[in-house]
Amino acid sequence: MNLDRAYVLLLASIGAVAGFTPAIVSQPTRVAFVSNVRVASASALFSEVEASAEAAVEEATETAVEASTEAPAEDASSAEPATVAFDKTIYVGNISFDTVESDLRAAFALHGTVKKVQMPLDRNTGRSRGFGFIQMSSADEHAAAIEAVNESDISGRTVYVSESLPKDKVADNKRKYQKRKQEDDGTKIYVGNLNFDTTMEDLKATFAEYGEVKDCFMPSDYDGNPRGFAFIQMEEENALKAIEELHGTQLDGRTLNVNKSLPKGTKASPTQIKLYVGNLSWGTEEAALRELFEEYGKVIDCYIPTDRETGQHRGFAFVTMDPDEALRAADETDGYELDGRILRVNEAQPKGSGRSYNNNSYDGGDAYDEAQDESWGNDSY
């Protein structure tokens, strides 16, 4: 009995491992017993297998997590810092108009690798506008190129080289420069309605009574003839005093308009209006014309241009009055008959404004707009 029991137990164990039930069964009780033993043995066996499998999975998972956690740390520690690209530029000024980009590149290539050359061109001529920009490949080459090329000769011109500044910094420096220049140079004064025969020496002597005249500039036309106005430069205090004392006074038979020179492109509200009087009779005298316009208010100035060679007046005149009185006079006298001629009276237009009457426009007014004179603003007069 014990031997049979041992045998059945051996078969049950083998069957559980192989996955099948033993076919040798002698008694029902033994089958039931064997079945119970087999199932129990199989359950125990598979429980152990599952337990070991789960343990292996857990171990593999922990290993993978640890590996993934440690990998970025190792990569981060081993990664090299990214290199920042050098992007500063060099400004090159006073370039010859005949210079081409290859000339600039060749001059700077002697001091390192030139990454970029930019030289703006004039739209009309296609030639250089006189400046350019260079970008080198490193800070050392950048500094070396500036030191070496500055004040050197390129295409027959001495170029000036410096580090290019941001636009806002350039604008700020320009404002500071202009302010400092104005403080150093003083105040510019516009002098209008000058007699064409007035010389620079006469004008300087007139203003010198109120302080040192730092500069005097009298624009001329293409033939070299004076244009009837000038600019004086004096210290601020002296300039204000000269303006107050000389505005409306006479110089060489003309009533001067003396004001602070306006910045380029700005216009002042007129304190006086200059009227153009056309179709004058050759025999009309200034006294008769002045008398006519004085019926409408104070005549600040009356001027009849004359021919330089013959001395004969040119058939038109200019009359300056206060705004309200000038407009009323223009309305009343336009079409008026004087000395057998029908007058044409309008507000005079500055030269170059596009409105003129038989080219009888004038240069000047109470305040001169510098934009009309290409020579103004050029310190080298």
mmCIF file of C-alpha atoms in Angstrom:
data_model
loop_
_atom_site.group_PDB
_atom_site.id
_atom_site.type_symbol
_atom_site.label_atom_id
_atom_site.label_comp_id
_atom_site.label_asym_id
_atom_site.label_seq_id
_atom_site.Cartn_x
_atom_site.Cartn_y
_atom_site.Cartn_z
ATOM 1 C CA MET A 1 0.000 0.000 0.000
ATOM 2 C CA ASN A 2 2.757 2.366 0.879
ATOM 3 C CA LEU A 3 4.599 1.308 -2.263
ATOM 4 C CA ASP A 4 1.500 1.948 -4.401
ATOM 5 C CA ARG A 5 1.010 5.312 -2.785
ATOM 6 C CA ALA A 6 4.565 6.243 -3.461
ATOM 7 C CA TYR A 7 4.250 5.196 -7.058
ATOM 8 C CA VAL A 8 1.086 7.233 -7.567
ATOM 9 C CA LEU A 9 2.743 10.265 -6.061
ATOM 10 C CA LEU A 10 5.706 9.823 -8.424
ATOM 11 C CA LEU A 11 3.433 9.670 -11.466
ATOM 12 C CA ALA A 12 1.455 12.663 -10.299
ATOM 13 C CA SER A 13 4.597 14.689 -9.980
ATOM 14 C CA ILE A 14 5.822 13.688 -13.434
ATOM 15 C CA GLY A 15 2.376 14.440 -14.964
ATOM 16 C CA ALA A 16 2.239 17.847 -13.410
ATOM 17 C CA VAL A 17 5.599 18.697 -14.853
ATOM 18 C CA ALA A 18 4.765 17.313 -18.322
ATOM 19 C CA GLY A 19 1.261 18.839 -18.384
ATOM 20 C CA PHE A 20 -0.850 15.604 -18.609
ATOM 21 C CA THR A 21 -2.723 13.239 -16.219
ATOM 22 C CA PRO A 22 -1.362 9.659 -15.743
ATOM 23 C CA ALA A 23 -3.516 6.972 -17.394
ATOM 24 C CA ILE A 24 -2.841 4.169 -14.821
ATOM 25 C CA VAL A 25 -5.670 4.282 -12.326
ATOM 26 C CA SER A 26 -6.721 1.132 -10.427
ATOM 27 C CA GLN A 27 -9.365 2.451 -8.013
ATOM 28 C CA PRO A 28 -11.853 5.361 -8.065
ATOM 29 C CA THR A 29 -10.636 6.535 -4.721
ATOM 30 C CA ARG A 30 -7.131 6.538 -6.076
ATOM 31 C CA VAL A 31 -8.244 8.564 -9.076
ATOM 32 C CA ALA A 32 -9.866 11.135 -6.852
ATOM 33 C CA PHE A 33 -6.852 11.136 -4.623
ATOM 34 C CA VAL A 34 -4.478 11.262 -7.524
ATOM 35 C CA SER A 35 -6.475 14.081 -9.124
ATOM 36 C CA ASN A 36 -6.324 16.094 -5.951
ATOM 37 C CA VAL A 37 -2.639 15.439 -5.558
ATOM 38 C CA ARG A 38 -1.931 16.280 -9.215
ATOM 39 C CA VAL A 39 -3.854 19.514 -9.078
ATOM 40 C CA ALA A 40 -2.269 20.522 -5.891
ATOM 41 C CA SER A 41 1.182 19.686 -7.175
ATOM 42 C CA ALA A 42 0.546 21.538 -10.457
ATOM 43 C CA SER A 43 -0.799 24.582 -8.650
ATOM 44 C CA ALA A 44 2.220 24.690 -6.455
ATOM 45 C CA LEU A 45 4.537 24.292 -9.409
ATOM 46 C CA PHE A 46 2.891 26.998 -11.528
ATOM 47 C CA SER A 47 2.691 29.356 -8.565
ATOM 48 C CA GLU A 48 6.429 29.076 -8.195
ATOM 49 C CA VAL A 49 6.943 29.653 -11.920
ATOM 50 C CA GLU A 50 4.649 32.723 -11.947
ATOM 51 C CA ALA A 51 6.307 34.094 -8.864
ATOM 52 C CA SER A 52 9.732 33.746 -10.394
ATOM 53 C CA ALA A 53 8.529 35.257 -13.693
ATOM 54 C CA GLU A 54 7.001 38.242 -11.940
ATOM 55 C CA ALA A 55 10.168 38.718 -9.975
ATOM 56 C CA ALA A 56 12.188 38.655 -13.202
ATOM 57 C CA VAL A 57 9.887 41.195 -14.847
ATOM 58 C CA GLU A 58 10.057 43.502 -11.853
ATOM 59 C CA GLU A 59 13.825 43.233 -11.812
ATOM 60 C CA ALA A 60 14.046 43.942 -15.560
ATOM 61 C CA THR A 61 11.718 46.953 -15.226
ATOM 62 C CA GLU A 62 13.703 48.431 -12.353
ATOM 63 C CA THR A 63 16.904 47.932 -14.314
ATOM 64 C CA ALA A 64 15.441 49.680 -17.400
ATOM 65 C CA VAL A 65 14.163 52.635 -15.345
ATOM 66 C CA GLU A 66 17.500 53.033 -13.621
ATOM 67 C CA ALA A 67 19.282 52.856 -16.962
ATOM 68 C CA SER A 68 16.986 55.497 -18.565
ATOM 69 C CA THR A 69 17.385 57.771 -15.541
ATOM 70 C CA GLU A 70 21.126 57.507 -15.481
ATOM 71 C CA ALA A 71 21.552 57.902 -19.281
ATOM 72 C CA PRO A 72 20.478 61.603 -19.550
ATOM 73 C CA ALA A 73 22.648 62.443 -16.563
ATOM 74 C CA GLU A 74 25.612 60.791 -18.223
ATOM 75 C CA ASP A 75 24.783 62.519 -21.573
ATOM 76 C CA ALA A 76 24.404 65.888 -19.868
ATOM 77 C CA SER A 77 27.707 65.534 -18.096
ATOM 78 C CA SER A 78 29.480 64.444 -21.246
ATOM 79 C CA ALA A 79 27.837 67.054 -23.647
ATOM 80 C CA GLU A 80 30.038 70.024 -24.662
ATOM 81 C CA PRO A 81 28.631 73.639 -24.425
ATOM 82 C CA ALA A 82 27.208 75.012 -27.727
ATOM 83 C CA THR A 83 29.385 77.516 -29.590
ATOM 84 C CA VAL A 84 27.819 81.012 -29.985
ATOM 85 C CA ALA A 85 28.270 82.425 -33.505
ATOM 86 C CA PHE A 86 30.191 85.734 -33.725
ATOM 87 C CA ASP A 87 27.862 88.290 -35.303
ATOM 88 C CA LYS A 88 29.397 91.744 -34.765
ATOM 89 C CA THR A 89 30.079 93.912 -37.828
ATOM 90 C CA ILE A 90 32.658 96.512 -38.796
ATOM 91 C CA TYR A 91 31.764 99.915 -40.262
ATOM 92 C CA VAL A 92 33.984 101.271 -43.047
ATOM 93 C CA GLY A 93 33.588 104.950 -43.959
ATOM 94 C CA ASN A 94 35.005 107.367 -46.543
ATOM 95 C CA ILE A 95 35.102 104.654 -49.208
ATOM 96 C CA SER A 96 35.913 105.771 -52.750
ATOM 97 C CA PHE A 97 32.895 105.785 -55.075
ATOM 98 C CA ASP A 98 34.924 103.589 -57.424
ATOM 99 C CA THR A 99 35.497 100.877 -54.801
ATOM 100 C CA VAL A 100 33.807 97.501 -55.356
ATOM 101 C CA GLU A 101 33.060 94.750 -52.816
ATOM 102 C CA SER A 102 36.031 92.658 -53.889
ATOM 103 C CA ASP A 103 38.362 95.545 -52.946
ATOM 104 C CA LEU A 104 36.958 95.625 -49.422
ATOM 105 C CA ARG A 105 37.058 91.855 -49.083
ATOM 106 C CA ALA A 106 40.703 91.736 -50.178
ATOM 107 C CA ALA A 107 41.719 94.432 -47.682
ATOM 108 C CA PHE A 108 40.108 92.648 -44.731
ATOM 109 C CA ALA A 109 40.995 89.104 -45.812
ATOM 110 C CA LEU A 110 44.599 89.888 -44.865
ATOM 111 C CA HIS A 111 43.508 89.828 -41.215
ATOM 112 C CA GLY A 112 41.224 86.779 -41.070
ATOM 113 C CA THR A 113 38.237 85.066 -42.641
ATOM 114 C CA VAL A 114 35.706 87.499 -44.099
ATOM 115 C CA LYS A 115 32.207 86.052 -43.627
ATOM 116 C CA LYS A 116 30.226 88.870 -45.233
ATOM 117 C CA VAL A 117 30.736 92.120 -47.165
ATOM 118 C CA GLN A 118 27.939 94.661 -47.626
ATOM 119 C CA MET A 119 28.481 97.899 -49.535
ATOM 120 C CA PRO A 120 25.292 99.911 -50.337
ATOM 121 C CA LEU A 121 25.152 101.298 -53.889
ATOM 122 C CA ASP A 122 23.611 104.456 -55.278
ATOM 123 C CA ARG A 123 20.407 103.623 -57.157
ATOM 124 C CA ASN A 124 21.112 106.052 -59.974
ATOM 125 C CA THR A 125 24.828 105.520 -60.569
ATOM 126 C CA GLY A 126 25.280 101.960 -59.307
ATOM 127 C CA ARG A 127 28.432 103.091 -57.527
ATOM 128 C CA SER A 128 29.384 102.956 -53.859
ATOM 129 C CA ARG A 129 27.640 105.355 -51.499
ATOM 130 C CA GLY A 130 30.875 105.829 -49.565
ATOM 131 C CA PHE A 131 30.490 103.316 -46.743
ATOM 132 C CA GLY A 132 30.245 99.575 -46.122
ATOM 133 C CA PHE A 133 30.048 96.794 -43.533
ATOM 134 C CA ILE A 134 32.328 93.807 -42.920
ATOM 135 C CA GLN A 135 31.759 90.710 -40.777
ATOM 136 C CA MET A 136 34.737 88.640 -39.637
ATOM 137 C CA SER A 137 34.595 85.085 -38.264
ATOM 138 C CA SER A 138 35.850 85.721 -34.722
ATOM 139 C CA ALA A 139 36.299 88.401 -32.098
ATOM 140 C CA ASP A 140 40.093 88.300 -32.428
ATOM 141 C CA GLU A 141 39.962 88.780 -36.215
ATOM 142 C CA HIS A 142 37.334 91.515 -35.728
ATOM 143 C CA ALA A 143 39.597 93.515 -33.411
ATOM 144 C CA ALA A 144 42.707 92.898 -35.503
ATOM 145 C CA ALA A 145 41.008 94.036 -38.731
ATOM 146 C CA ILE A 146 39.751 97.274 -37.180
ATOM 147 C CA GLU A 147 43.192 98.166 -35.863
ATOM 148 C CA ALA A 148 44.999 97.248 -39.089
ATOM 149 C CA VAL A 149 42.649 98.705 -41.734
ATOM 150 C CA ASN A 150 41.632 101.930 -39.965
ATOM 151 C CA GLU A 151 43.107 104.981 -41.752
ATOM 152 C CA SER A 152 44.596 102.780 -44.462
ATOM 153 C CA ASP A 153 44.312 103.374 -48.208
ATOM 154 C CA ILE A 154 41.678 101.535 -50.281
ATOM 155 C CA SER A 155 41.228 102.543 -53.933
ATOM 156 C CA GLY A 156 43.031 105.839 -53.365
ATOM 157 C CA ARG A 157 40.967 106.953 -50.326
ATOM 158 C CA THR A 158 41.816 106.874 -46.627
ATOM 159 C CA VAL A 159 39.104 104.777 -45.010
ATOM 160 C CA TYR A 160 37.984 105.030 -41.400
ATOM 161 C CA VAL A 161 37.106 101.776 -39.654
ATOM 162 C CA SER A 162 35.273 101.165 -36.382
ATOM 163 C CA GLU A 163 32.889 98.706 -34.779
ATOM 164 C CA SER A 164 29.392 99.064 -36.201
ATOM 165 C CA LEU A 165 26.879 100.319 -33.613
ATOM 166 C CA PRO A 166 23.157 99.461 -33.318
ATOM 167 C CA LYS A 167 20.792 101.900 -35.053
ATOM 168 C CA ASP A 168 19.395 103.307 -31.813
ATOM 169 C CA LYS A 169 22.924 103.957 -30.548
ATOM 170 C CA VAL A 170 23.868 105.687 -33.814
ATOM 171 C CA ALA A 171 20.776 107.931 -33.592
ATOM 172 C CA ASP A 172 21.560 108.779 -29.969
ATOM 173 C CA ASN A 173 25.176 109.640 -30.810
ATOM 174 C CA LYS A 174 24.014 111.819 -33.696
ATOM 175 C CA ARG A 175 21.696 113.792 -31.413
ATOM 176 C CA LYS A 176 24.477 114.284 -28.896
ATOM 177 C CA TYR A 177 26.869 115.384 -31.642
ATOM 178 C CA GLN A 178 24.419 117.919 -33.071
ATOM 179 C CA LYS A 179 23.699 119.315 -29.626
ATOM 180 C CA ARG A 180 27.393 119.601 -28.828
ATOM 181 C CA LYS A 181 28.090 121.134 -32.245
ATOM 182 C CA GLN A 182 25.385 123.736 -31.719
ATOM 183 C CA GLU A 183 26.828 124.611 -28.316
ATOM 184 C CA ASP A 184 30.306 124.929 -29.813
ATOM 185 C CA ASP A 185 29.331 126.759 -32.997
ATOM 186 C CA GLY A 186 26.580 128.953 -31.598
ATOM 187 C CA THR A 187 23.276 129.989 -33.190
ATOM 188 C CA LYS A 188 22.621 130.362 -36.917
ATOM 189 C CA ILE A 189 20.769 133.474 -38.045
ATOM 190 C CA TYR A 190 18.888 133.862 -41.307
ATOM 191 C CA VAL A 191 19.183 137.301 -42.956
ATOM 192 C CA GLY A 192 16.705 137.832 -45.791
ATOM 193 C CA ASN A 193 15.816 140.578 -48.261
ATOM 194 C CA LEU A 194 19.449 141.562 -48.789
ATOM 195 C CA ASN A 195 20.441 143.993 -51.488
ATOM 196 C CA PHE A 196 22.309 142.115 -54.228
ATOM 197 C CA ASP A 197 25.113 144.640 -53.891
ATOM 198 C CA THR A 198 25.625 143.985 -50.171
ATOM 199 C CA THR A 199 28.996 142.299 -49.608
ATOM 200 C CA MET A 200 29.918 139.708 -47.036
ATOM 201 C CA GLU A 201 32.234 142.213 -45.360
ATOM 202 C CA ASP A 202 29.390 144.735 -45.007
ATOM 203 C CA LEU A 203 27.099 142.132 -43.517
ATOM 204 C CA LYS A 204 29.696 140.834 -41.054
ATOM 205 C CA ALA A 205 30.485 144.379 -39.952
ATOM 206 C CA THR A 206 26.792 145.037 -39.287
ATOM 207 C CA PHE A 207 26.430 141.967 -37.034
ATOM 208 C CA ALA A 208 29.867 142.370 -35.411
ATOM 209 C CA GLU A 209 28.439 145.293 -33.436
ATOM 210 C CA TYR A 210 26.591 142.706 -31.288
ATOM 211 C CA GLY A 211 29.397 140.192 -30.799
ATOM 212 C CA GLU A 212 31.852 137.926 -32.574
ATOM 213 C CA VAL A 213 30.674 136.648 -35.972
ATOM 214 C CA LYS A 214 31.880 133.044 -36.109
ATOM 215 C CA ASP A 215 30.764 132.455 -39.682
ATOM 216 C CA CYS A 216 29.047 134.233 -42.565
ATOM 217 C CA PHE A 217 27.641 132.466 -45.606
ATOM 218 C CA MET A 218 26.011 134.157 -48.629
ATOM 219 C CA PRO A 219 24.575 131.625 -51.133
ATOM 220 C CA SER A 220 24.981 132.397 -54.815
ATOM 221 C CA ASP A 221 23.377 131.115 -58.012
ATOM 222 C CA TYR A 222 25.099 129.082 -60.739
ATOM 223 C CA ASP A 223 26.487 132.283 -62.281
ATOM 224 C CA GLY A 224 28.042 133.387 -59.007
ATOM 225 C CA ASN A 225 25.480 136.107 -58.302
ATOM 226 C CA PRO A 226 24.165 136.542 -54.718
ATOM 227 C CA ARG A 227 20.683 135.178 -54.080
ATOM 228 C CA GLY A 228 19.553 137.893 -51.681
ATOM 229 C CA PHE A 229 19.927 136.164 -48.321
ATOM 230 C CA ALA A 230 22.670 135.009 -45.962
ATOM 231 C CA PHE A 231 23.448 133.130 -42.760
ATOM 232 C CA ILE A 232 25.347 134.437 -39.748
ATOM 233 C CA GLN A 233 26.661 132.337 -36.881
ATOM 234 C CA MET A 234 27.133 133.830 -33.410
ATOM 235 C CA GLU A 235 27.028 132.897 -29.738
ATOM 236 C CA GLU A 236 23.461 132.338 -28.553
ATOM 237 C CA GLU A 237 23.262 135.465 -26.399
ATOM 238 C CA ASN A 238 24.801 137.705 -29.066
ATOM 239 C CA ALA A 239 22.617 136.162 -31.782
ATOM 240 C CA LEU A 240 19.387 136.870 -29.908
ATOM 241 C CA LYS A 241 20.457 140.450 -29.328
ATOM 242 C CA ALA A 242 21.364 140.926 -33.027
ATOM 243 C CA ILE A 243 18.012 139.489 -34.146
ATOM 244 C CA GLU A 244 16.111 141.835 -31.845
ATOM 245 C CA GLU A 245 18.062 144.910 -32.897
ATOM 246 C CA LEU A 246 18.485 144.327 -36.646
ATOM 247 C CA HIS A 247 15.159 142.812 -37.725
ATOM 248 C CA GLY A 248 13.304 145.418 -39.795
ATOM 249 C CA THR A 249 16.266 147.784 -40.085
ATOM 250 C CA GLN A 250 17.731 149.119 -43.347
ATOM 251 C CA LEU A 251 20.950 147.929 -44.979
ATOM 252 C CA ASP A 252 21.957 149.277 -48.391
ATOM 253 C CA GLY A 253 18.387 150.479 -48.960
ATOM 254 C CA ARG A 254 16.693 147.176 -48.090
ATOM 255 C CA THR A 255 14.656 146.272 -45.010
ATOM 256 C CA LEU A 256 16.266 143.222 -43.437
ATOM 257 C CA ASN A 257 14.370 140.119 -42.302
ATOM 258 C CA VAL A 258 16.436 138.695 -39.448
ATOM 259 C CA ASN A 259 15.396 135.498 -37.677
ATOM 260 C CA LYS A 260 16.775 132.324 -36.165
ATOM 261 C CA SER A 261 17.553 129.868 -38.924
ATOM 262 C CA LEU A 262 15.023 127.039 -38.874
ATOM 263 C CA PRO A 263 16.068 123.366 -38.797
ATOM 264 C CA LYS A 264 16.045 121.672 -42.175
ATOM 265 C CA GLY A 265 12.547 120.854 -43.420
ATOM 266 C CA THR A 266 10.636 122.986 -40.873
ATOM 267 C CA LYS A 267 8.522 126.020 -41.670
ATOM 268 C CA ALA A 268 7.476 128.912 -39.458
ATOM 269 C CA SER A 269 4.097 130.579 -39.384
ATOM 270 C CA PRO A 270 4.474 133.830 -41.334
ATOM 271 C CA THR A 271 4.555 137.036 -39.302
ATOM 272 C CA GLN A 272 4.641 139.004 -42.558
ATOM 273 C CA ILE A 273 3.506 138.343 -46.108
ATOM 274 C CA LYS A 274 5.408 139.317 -49.231
ATOM 275 C CA LEU A 275 3.224 140.234 -52.198
ATOM 276 C CA TYR A 276 4.253 139.916 -55.819
ATOM 277 C CA VAL A 277 3.200 142.889 -57.962
ATOM 278 C CA GLY A 278 3.498 142.158 -61.681
ATOM 279 C CA ASN A 279 2.940 143.966 -64.982
ATOM 280 C CA LEU A 280 4.365 147.233 -63.675
ATOM 281 C CA SER A 281 4.845 150.119 -66.044
ATOM 282 C CA TRP A 282 8.499 150.861 -66.778
ATOM 283 C CA GLY A 283 7.866 154.374 -65.521
ATOM 284 C CA THR A 284 6.395 153.389 -62.126
ATOM 285 C CA GLU A 285 8.523 154.591 -59.205
ATOM 286 C CA GLU A 286 8.854 152.970 -55.784
ATOM 287 C CA ALA A 287 7.237 155.957 -54.067
ATOM 288 C CA ALA A 288 4.068 155.613 -56.171
ATOM 289 C CA LEU A 289 3.832 151.882 -55.514
ATOM 290 C CA ARG A 290 4.407 152.303 -51.787
ATOM 291 C CA GLU A 291 1.746 155.010 -51.635
ATOM 292 C CA LEU A 292 -0.793 152.692 -53.284
ATOM 293 C CA PHE A 293 -0.278 149.863 -50.805
ATOM 294 C CA GLU A 294 -0.109 152.119 -47.742
ATOM 295 C CA GLU A 295 -3.827 152.711 -48.224
ATOM 296 C CA TYR A 296 -4.337 149.179 -46.807
ATOM 297 C CA GLY A 297 -1.818 149.233 -43.960
ATOM 298 C CA LYS A 298 1.831 149.655 -43.068
ATOM 299 C CA VAL A 299 4.275 148.771 -45.840
ATOM 300 C CA ILE A 300 7.212 147.060 -44.180
ATOM 301 C CA ASP A 301 9.232 146.819 -47.366
ATOM 302 C CA CYS A 302 8.843 147.746 -51.021
ATOM 303 C CA TYR A 303 11.373 146.439 -53.520
ATOM 304 C CA ILE A 304 11.505 146.848 -57.298
ATOM 305 C CA PRO A 305 14.237 144.587 -58.806
ATOM 306 C CA THR A 306 16.417 146.213 -61.434
ATOM 307 C CA ASP A 307 18.503 144.841 -64.278
ATOM 308 C CA ARG A 308 22.164 144.589 -63.231
ATOM 309 C CA GLU A 309 23.452 145.897 -66.547
ATOM 310 C CA THR A 310 20.961 148.606 -67.536
ATOM 311 C CA GLY A 311 19.696 149.691 -64.115
ATOM 312 C CA GLN A 312 16.139 149.616 -65.493
ATOM 313 C CA HIS A 313 13.557 147.947 -63.289
ATOM 314 C CA ARG A 314 12.320 144.574 -64.506
ATOM 315 C CA GLY A 315 8.570 145.179 -64.519
ATOM 316 C CA PHE A 316 7.622 143.667 -61.182
ATOM 317 C CA ALA A 317 8.002 144.369 -57.470
ATOM 318 C CA PHE A 318 7.602 142.901 -54.008
ATOM 319 C CA VAL A 319 5.665 144.535 -51.180
ATOM 320 C CA THR A 320 5.860 143.197 -47.604
ATOM 321 C CA MET A 321 3.048 143.809 -45.121
ATOM 322 C CA ASP A 322 1.441 142.248 -42.050
ATOM 323 C CA PRO A 323 -0.670 139.179 -42.949
ATOM 324 C CA ASP A 324 -4.206 140.609 -42.645
ATOM 325 C CA GLU A 325 -3.310 143.856 -44.353
ATOM 326 C CA ALA A 326 -1.365 142.070 -47.112
ATOM 327 C CA LEU A 327 -4.287 139.788 -47.976
ATOM 328 C CA ARG A 328 -6.691 142.744 -48.122
ATOM 329 C CA ALA A 329 -4.244 144.733 -50.273
ATOM 330 C CA ALA A 330 -3.814 141.820 -52.678
ATOM 331 C CA ASP A 331 -7.563 141.441 -53.052
ATOM 332 C CA GLU A 332 -8.114 145.154 -53.652
ATOM 333 C CA THR A 333 -5.160 145.944 -55.923
ATOM 334 C CA ASP A 334 -5.188 142.867 -58.180
ATOM 335 C CA GLY A 335 -6.517 144.254 -61.470
ATOM 336 C CA TYR A 336 -5.923 147.870 -60.402
ATOM 337 C CA GLU A 337 -4.647 150.272 -63.086
ATOM 338 C CA LEU A 338 -1.421 152.092 -62.230
ATOM 339 C CA ASP A 339 0.450 154.268 -64.717
ATOM 340 C CA GLY A 340 -1.555 152.795 -67.580
ATOM 341 C CA ARG A 341 -0.910 149.146 -66.673
ATOM 342 C CA ILE A 342 -3.236 146.582 -65.067
ATOM 343 C CA LEU A 343 -1.498 145.192 -61.997
ATOM 344 C CA ARG A 344 -1.327 141.506 -61.141
ATOM 345 C CA VAL A 345 -0.997 141.043 -57.374
ATOM 346 C CA ASN A 346 -0.555 137.724 -55.586
ATOM 347 C CA GLU A 347 1.207 136.320 -52.570
ATOM 348 C CA ALA A 348 4.827 135.769 -53.611
ATOM 349 C CA GLN A 349 6.016 132.155 -53.664
ATOM 350 C CA PRO A 350 9.484 131.056 -52.543
ATOM 351 C CA LYS A 351 11.799 130.039 -55.353
ATOM 352 C CA GLY A 352 11.417 126.368 -56.245
ATOM 353 C CA SER A 353 7.874 126.093 -54.868
ATOM 354 C CA GLY A 354 6.434 125.383 -58.328
ATOM 355 C CA ARG A 355 4.360 128.551 -58.472
ATOM 356 C CA SER A 356 5.975 131.603 -60.015
ATOM 357 C CA TYR A 357 4.881 134.418 -62.254
ATOM 358 C CA ASN A 358 7.112 134.879 -65.302
ATOM 359 C CA ASN A 359 9.924 133.493 -63.129
ATOM 360 C CA ASN A 360 9.517 136.493 -60.855
ATOM 361 C CA SER A 361 9.766 134.453 -57.690
ATOM 362 C CA TYR A 362 11.973 135.381 -54.780
ATOM 363 C CA ASP A 363 14.471 133.805 -52.472
ATOM 364 C CA GLY A 364 13.557 134.330 -48.894
ATOM 365 C CA GLY A 365 10.811 135.391 -46.573
ATOM 366 C CA ASP A 366 10.530 135.952 -42.861
ATOM 367 C CA ALA A 367 12.076 132.574 -42.154
ATOM 368 C CA TYR A 368 14.154 130.635 -44.629
ATOM 369 C CA ASP A 369 13.548 126.937 -45.225
ATOM 370 C CA GLU A 370 16.985 125.329 -45.448
ATOM 371 C CA ALA A 371 15.568 122.491 -47.548
ATOM 372 C CA GLN A 372 15.423 124.893 -50.510
ATOM 373 C CA ASP A 373 19.162 125.491 -50.440
ATOM 374 C CA GLU A 374 21.357 122.465 -51.169
ATOM 375 C CA SER A 375 24.445 124.249 -49.905
ATOM 376 C CA TRP A 376 23.043 124.834 -46.422
ATOM 377 C CA GLY A 377 23.947 122.224 -43.871
ATOM 378 C CA ASN A 378 27.354 121.665 -45.459
ATOM 379 C CA ASP A 379 29.950 122.891 -43.005
ATOM 380 C CA SER A 380 32.496 123.221 -45.782
ATOM 381 C CA TYR A 381 30.522 126.025 -47.509
#
